[in-house]
């Protein structure tokens, strides 16, 4: 190899090393790990994977509940437990820096309470539709067994922690020192892409929702506000649908509500 080529290679290698050394290790790790964790979730965290891998070892009557539990727990571990370990243990960040503190809990609590009546009213109306009753709760046995229902939703809460922390905690707070406010937009992109298989309206709204939730979490300095906002919608809709399925009531008036209370 002649001298000019050797010099060129040395120069390229030096430029490469300089470029790598200029990168923030925490930011690079978080962006790459968020992709890895999501790929692992999609490959190994699905209910289909559980049924295919463990179905022969689970009683038929428990298969559906266990497959949902698998999905929820894997998402909770990959989206919450591992990211928290990376930020708190590997990078020595404080819980506050990682978005795990209480933050502005008064503002967060006030917004959650203000949002709750809208959720109740909206899910009450939606639950009257036969298409919603056919789809919610996703675990059909939860509609007729309150023990199964609350077990399902307790596990579902862990799922929401993993789903929300991965984007609104790990990516948002973990890259904030590099990107500042742009971290809100950055965490929205993968969140929205994961809604690509949803109906068009829901997919497009996920862009707006990702920005809005990201901005809210940024303002409150805590990811926790995102968990009840997301989980309350599903929980209340499932309660109303389960009550309607049990009672056979599809009305929207007070009499229908009173009749459904007998099935609590």
Short mmCIF file of C-alpha atoms in Angstrom, two decimals:
data_model
loop_
_atom_site.label_atom_id
_atom_site.label_comp_id
_atom_site.label_asym_id
_atom_site.label_seq_id
_atom_site.Cartn_x
_atom_site.Cartn_y
_atom_site.Cartn_z
CA UNK A 1 0.00 0.00 0.00
CA UNK A 2 1.47 3.32 -1.01
CA UNK A 3 2.02 6.22 1.36
CA UNK A 4 -0.90 8.44 0.10
CA UNK A 5 -3.39 5.61 0.68
CA UNK A 6 -1.98 4.93 4.15
CA UNK A 7 -2.27 8.58 5.03
CA UNK A 8 -5.85 8.63 3.76
CA UNK A 9 -6.78 5.64 5.91
CA UNK A 10 -5.12 7.14 8.98
CA UNK A 11 -7.00 10.38 8.40
CA UNK A 12 -10.32 8.55 8.00
CA UNK A 13 -9.67 6.50 11.14
CA UNK A 14 -8.77 9.62 13.10
CA UNK A 15 -11.93 11.37 11.87
CA UNK A 16 -14.01 8.32 12.81
CA UNK A 17 -12.56 8.19 16.32
CA UNK A 18 -13.09 11.92 16.77
CA UNK A 19 -16.70 11.60 15.64
CA UNK A 20 -17.40 8.68 17.98
CA UNK A 21 -15.74 10.39 20.93
CA UNK A 22 -17.93 13.45 20.42
CA UNK A 23 -21.12 11.44 20.91
CA UNK A 24 -22.95 11.35 24.22
CA UNK A 25 -22.81 7.73 25.38
CA UNK A 26 -26.08 7.93 27.32
CA UNK A 27 -28.01 9.34 24.37
CA UNK A 28 -26.59 6.78 21.94
CA UNK A 29 -27.29 3.91 24.33
CA UNK A 30 -30.88 5.00 24.95
CA UNK A 31 -31.78 5.48 21.30
CA UNK A 32 -30.28 2.15 20.27
CA UNK A 33 -31.63 0.24 23.29
CA UNK A 34 -35.15 1.59 22.77
CA UNK A 35 -35.06 0.06 19.28
CA UNK A 36 -33.62 -3.23 20.57
CA UNK A 37 -36.16 -3.48 23.39
CA UNK A 38 -39.06 -2.84 21.03
CA UNK A 39 -37.82 -5.47 18.57
CA UNK A 40 -37.50 -8.01 21.40
CA UNK A 41 -41.03 -7.14 22.55
CA UNK A 42 -42.49 -7.62 19.08
CA UNK A 43 -40.62 -10.88 18.52
CA UNK A 44 -41.00 -12.55 21.89
CA UNK A 45 -43.60 -10.61 23.86
CA UNK A 46 -46.69 -11.35 21.81
CA UNK A 47 -49.60 -13.54 22.84
CA UNK A 48 -49.03 -15.58 19.69
CA UNK A 49 -45.47 -16.34 20.78
CA UNK A 50 -46.73 -17.43 24.20
CA UNK A 51 -49.38 -19.73 22.75
CA UNK A 52 -46.94 -21.24 20.27
CA UNK A 53 -44.17 -21.70 22.85
CA UNK A 54 -46.01 -22.49 26.08
CA UNK A 55 -49.52 -23.42 24.95
CA UNK A 56 -49.03 -27.14 25.44
CA UNK A 57 -47.97 -26.58 29.06
CA UNK A 58 -50.94 -24.42 30.14
CA UNK A 59 -54.45 -25.64 30.91
CA UNK A 60 -56.84 -24.69 28.12
CA UNK A 61 -59.02 -22.70 30.49
CA UNK A 62 -56.10 -20.48 31.51
CA UNK A 63 -54.44 -20.07 28.12
CA UNK A 64 -56.05 -16.75 27.16
CA UNK A 65 -55.45 -15.10 30.54
CA UNK A 66 -51.87 -16.35 30.65
CA UNK A 67 -51.16 -15.19 27.11
CA UNK A 68 -52.39 -11.69 27.95
CA UNK A 69 -50.38 -11.77 31.18
CA UNK A 70 -47.28 -12.70 29.18
CA UNK A 71 -47.73 -9.73 26.85
CA UNK A 72 -48.31 -7.32 29.75
CA UNK A 73 -45.40 -8.54 31.87
CA UNK A 74 -42.88 -8.66 29.02
CA UNK A 75 -43.78 -5.09 28.03
CA UNK A 76 -43.48 -3.99 31.66
CA UNK A 77 -40.04 -5.55 32.02
CA UNK A 78 -38.69 -4.38 28.66
CA UNK A 79 -40.24 -0.93 28.80
CA UNK A 80 -39.89 -0.09 32.49
CA UNK A 81 -37.62 -2.39 34.50
CA UNK A 82 -34.70 -2.57 32.07
CA UNK A 83 -34.76 1.14 31.08
CA UNK A 84 -34.89 2.17 34.74
CA UNK A 85 -31.91 -0.11 35.44
CA UNK A 86 -29.98 1.45 32.55
CA UNK A 87 -30.57 5.01 33.68
CA UNK A 88 -30.31 4.57 37.46
CA UNK A 89 -27.63 1.89 37.70
CA UNK A 90 -25.52 2.09 34.55
CA UNK A 91 -25.61 5.87 34.10
CA UNK A 92 -26.10 6.77 37.79
CA UNK A 93 -29.02 9.12 37.13
CA UNK A 94 -31.31 10.16 39.96
CA UNK A 95 -34.97 9.12 39.84
CA UNK A 96 -35.83 12.77 39.21
CA UNK A 97 -33.46 12.95 36.24
CA UNK A 98 -34.98 9.73 34.89
CA UNK A 99 -38.54 11.10 35.06
CA UNK A 100 -39.47 8.87 37.99
CA UNK A 101 -39.99 11.58 40.58
CA UNK A 102 -43.32 13.13 41.55
CA UNK A 103 -42.52 16.28 39.61
CA UNK A 104 -45.26 18.88 39.62
CA UNK A 105 -47.77 16.44 41.11
CA UNK A 106 -50.35 19.12 41.85
CA UNK A 107 -50.56 20.12 38.19
CA UNK A 108 -50.47 16.49 37.08
CA UNK A 109 -53.19 15.49 39.55
CA UNK A 110 -55.37 18.43 38.60
CA UNK A 111 -55.11 17.64 34.90
CA UNK A 112 -55.86 13.96 35.51
CA UNK A 113 -58.97 14.83 37.53
CA UNK A 114 -60.11 17.28 34.86
CA UNK A 115 -59.62 14.63 32.18
CA UNK A 116 -61.47 11.88 34.07
CA UNK A 117 -65.06 13.16 33.45
CA UNK A 118 -64.31 13.31 29.72
CA UNK A 119 -63.10 9.71 29.81
CA UNK A 120 -66.17 8.56 31.73
CA UNK A 121 -68.60 10.34 29.39
CA UNK A 122 -66.81 9.21 26.25
CA UNK A 123 -66.43 5.57 27.23
CA UNK A 124 -70.04 5.44 28.48
CA UNK A 125 -71.27 6.38 25.02
CA UNK A 126 -68.81 4.15 23.19
CA UNK A 127 -69.64 1.14 25.36
CA UNK A 128 -73.23 1.20 24.11
CA UNK A 129 -72.06 0.15 20.65
CA UNK A 130 -72.19 -3.54 19.82
CA UNK A 131 -68.78 -3.38 18.12
CA UNK A 132 -67.17 -2.14 21.34
CA UNK A 133 -68.90 -4.79 23.43
CA UNK A 134 -67.61 -7.40 21.00
CA UNK A 135 -64.04 -6.17 21.41
CA UNK A 136 -63.84 -5.05 25.06
CA UNK A 137 -62.61 -6.36 27.39
CA UNK A 138 -60.10 -7.98 25.06
CA UNK A 139 -60.00 -10.96 27.41
CA UNK A 140 -63.54 -12.28 27.05
CA UNK A 141 -63.67 -14.09 30.39
CA UNK A 142 -62.99 -10.75 32.13
CA UNK A 143 -66.47 -9.59 31.09
CA UNK A 144 -68.18 -12.23 33.20
CA UNK A 145 -65.77 -12.83 36.09
CA UNK A 146 -64.73 -9.89 38.27
CA UNK A 147 -61.81 -11.82 39.74
CA UNK A 148 -60.38 -12.39 36.27
CA UNK A 149 -61.24 -8.79 35.35
CA UNK A 150 -59.19 -7.22 38.14
CA UNK A 151 -56.29 -9.65 37.70
CA UNK A 152 -56.24 -8.76 34.01
CA UNK A 153 -56.26 -5.02 34.69
CA UNK A 154 -53.64 -5.17 37.43
CA UNK A 155 -51.31 -6.82 34.93
CA UNK A 156 -52.47 -4.33 32.29
CA UNK A 157 -51.31 -1.51 34.55
CA UNK A 158 -47.79 -2.95 34.49
CA UNK A 159 -48.03 -3.00 30.69
CA UNK A 160 -48.94 0.70 30.66
CA UNK A 161 -45.96 1.48 32.87
CA UNK A 162 -43.68 -0.25 30.37
CA UNK A 163 -45.33 1.27 27.32
CA UNK A 164 -45.30 4.81 28.69
CA UNK A 165 -41.89 4.77 30.34
CA UNK A 166 -40.09 3.48 27.27
CA UNK A 167 -41.07 6.60 25.30
CA UNK A 168 -42.17 9.25 27.81
CA UNK A 169 -39.46 8.37 30.35
CA UNK A 170 -36.45 6.51 28.97
CA UNK A 171 -36.27 8.24 25.58
CA UNK A 172 -37.69 11.63 26.60
CA UNK A 173 -35.67 12.25 29.78
CA UNK A 174 -32.71 10.13 28.74
CA UNK A 175 -32.02 12.20 25.62
CA UNK A 176 -33.15 15.60 26.96
CA UNK A 177 -29.66 16.79 27.84
CA UNK A 178 -28.62 16.30 24.20
CA UNK A 179 -31.76 17.35 22.33
CA UNK A 180 -33.59 19.60 24.79
CA UNK A 181 -37.22 20.18 23.76
CA UNK A 182 -36.63 18.24 20.54
CA UNK A 183 -36.73 15.11 22.70
CA UNK A 184 -40.52 15.51 22.74
CA UNK A 185 -40.62 15.13 18.96
CA UNK A 186 -38.03 12.34 18.94
CA UNK A 187 -40.04 10.15 21.33
CA UNK A 188 -43.18 10.75 19.26
CA UNK A 189 -41.78 9.20 16.07
CA UNK A 190 -41.40 5.54 17.16
CA UNK A 191 -44.58 5.82 19.25
CA UNK A 192 -46.54 6.88 16.16
CA UNK A 193 -44.90 4.30 13.89
CA UNK A 194 -46.06 1.55 16.25
CA UNK A 195 -49.63 2.71 15.50
CA UNK A 196 -49.16 2.21 11.75
CA UNK A 197 -51.30 -0.94 11.72
CA UNK A 198 -54.19 0.85 13.44
CA UNK A 199 -57.07 2.49 11.55
CA UNK A 200 -55.90 5.62 9.72
CA UNK A 201 -57.61 8.07 12.08
CA UNK A 202 -56.08 6.41 15.16
CA UNK A 203 -52.68 6.26 13.51
CA UNK A 204 -52.70 9.97 12.68
CA UNK A 205 -54.04 10.90 16.11
CA UNK A 206 -51.15 8.99 17.68
CA UNK A 207 -48.81 11.67 16.30
CA UNK A 208 -50.79 14.40 18.05
CA UNK A 209 -51.20 12.26 21.15
CA UNK A 210 -47.49 11.48 21.30
CA UNK A 211 -46.57 15.16 21.15
CA UNK A 212 -49.26 16.13 23.68
CA UNK A 213 -48.32 13.44 26.19
CA UNK A 214 -44.63 14.14 25.71
CA UNK A 215 -45.16 17.85 26.32
CA UNK A 216 -47.31 17.14 29.38
CA UNK A 217 -44.71 14.81 30.88
CA UNK A 218 -41.96 17.33 30.11
CA UNK A 219 -43.92 20.10 31.83
CA UNK A 220 -44.72 17.99 34.89
CA UNK A 221 -41.17 16.54 34.97
CA UNK A 222 -42.56 13.08 35.65
CA UNK A 223 -43.68 10.27 33.37
CA UNK A 224 -46.26 9.01 35.90
CA UNK A 225 -49.01 11.34 34.65
CA UNK A 226 -49.08 9.44 31.34
CA UNK A 227 -49.94 6.11 33.02
CA UNK A 228 -53.40 6.97 34.46
CA UNK A 229 -54.31 8.95 31.35
CA UNK A 230 -53.77 5.90 29.15
CA UNK A 231 -54.84 3.18 31.56
CA UNK A 232 -58.01 4.93 32.80
CA UNK A 233 -59.44 4.97 29.29
CA UNK A 234 -59.11 1.21 28.93
CA UNK A 235 -60.18 0.39 32.49
CA UNK A 236 -63.37 2.47 32.42
CA UNK A 237 -64.33 1.32 28.93
CA UNK A 238 -63.85 -2.30 30.01
CA UNK A 239 -65.98 -1.77 33.14
CA UNK A 240 -68.84 -0.27 31.14
CA UNK A 241 -68.65 -2.94 28.45
CA UNK A 242 -68.53 -5.74 31.03
CA UNK A 243 -71.57 -4.31 32.81
CA UNK A 244 -73.48 -3.97 29.55
CA UNK A 245 -72.60 -7.53 28.54
CA UNK A 246 -73.76 -8.83 31.92
CA UNK A 247 -76.95 -6.80 32.07
CA UNK A 248 -77.88 -6.63 28.40
CA UNK A 249 -78.37 -2.86 28.75
CA UNK A 250 -77.46 -0.74 25.73
CA UNK A 251 -79.15 2.50 26.77
CA UNK A 252 -77.43 5.76 27.62
CA UNK A 253 -79.89 7.08 30.22
CA UNK A 254 -79.98 6.95 34.00
CA UNK A 255 -82.27 3.90 34.07
CA UNK A 256 -79.76 1.86 32.10
CA UNK A 257 -77.00 2.92 34.47
CA UNK A 258 -79.05 1.96 37.52
CA UNK A 259 -79.86 -1.45 36.03
CA UNK A 260 -76.19 -2.10 35.37
CA UNK A 261 -75.23 -1.32 38.97
CA UNK A 262 -76.94 -4.55 40.06
CA UNK A 263 -74.18 -6.47 38.28
CA UNK A 264 -71.25 -4.90 40.08
#
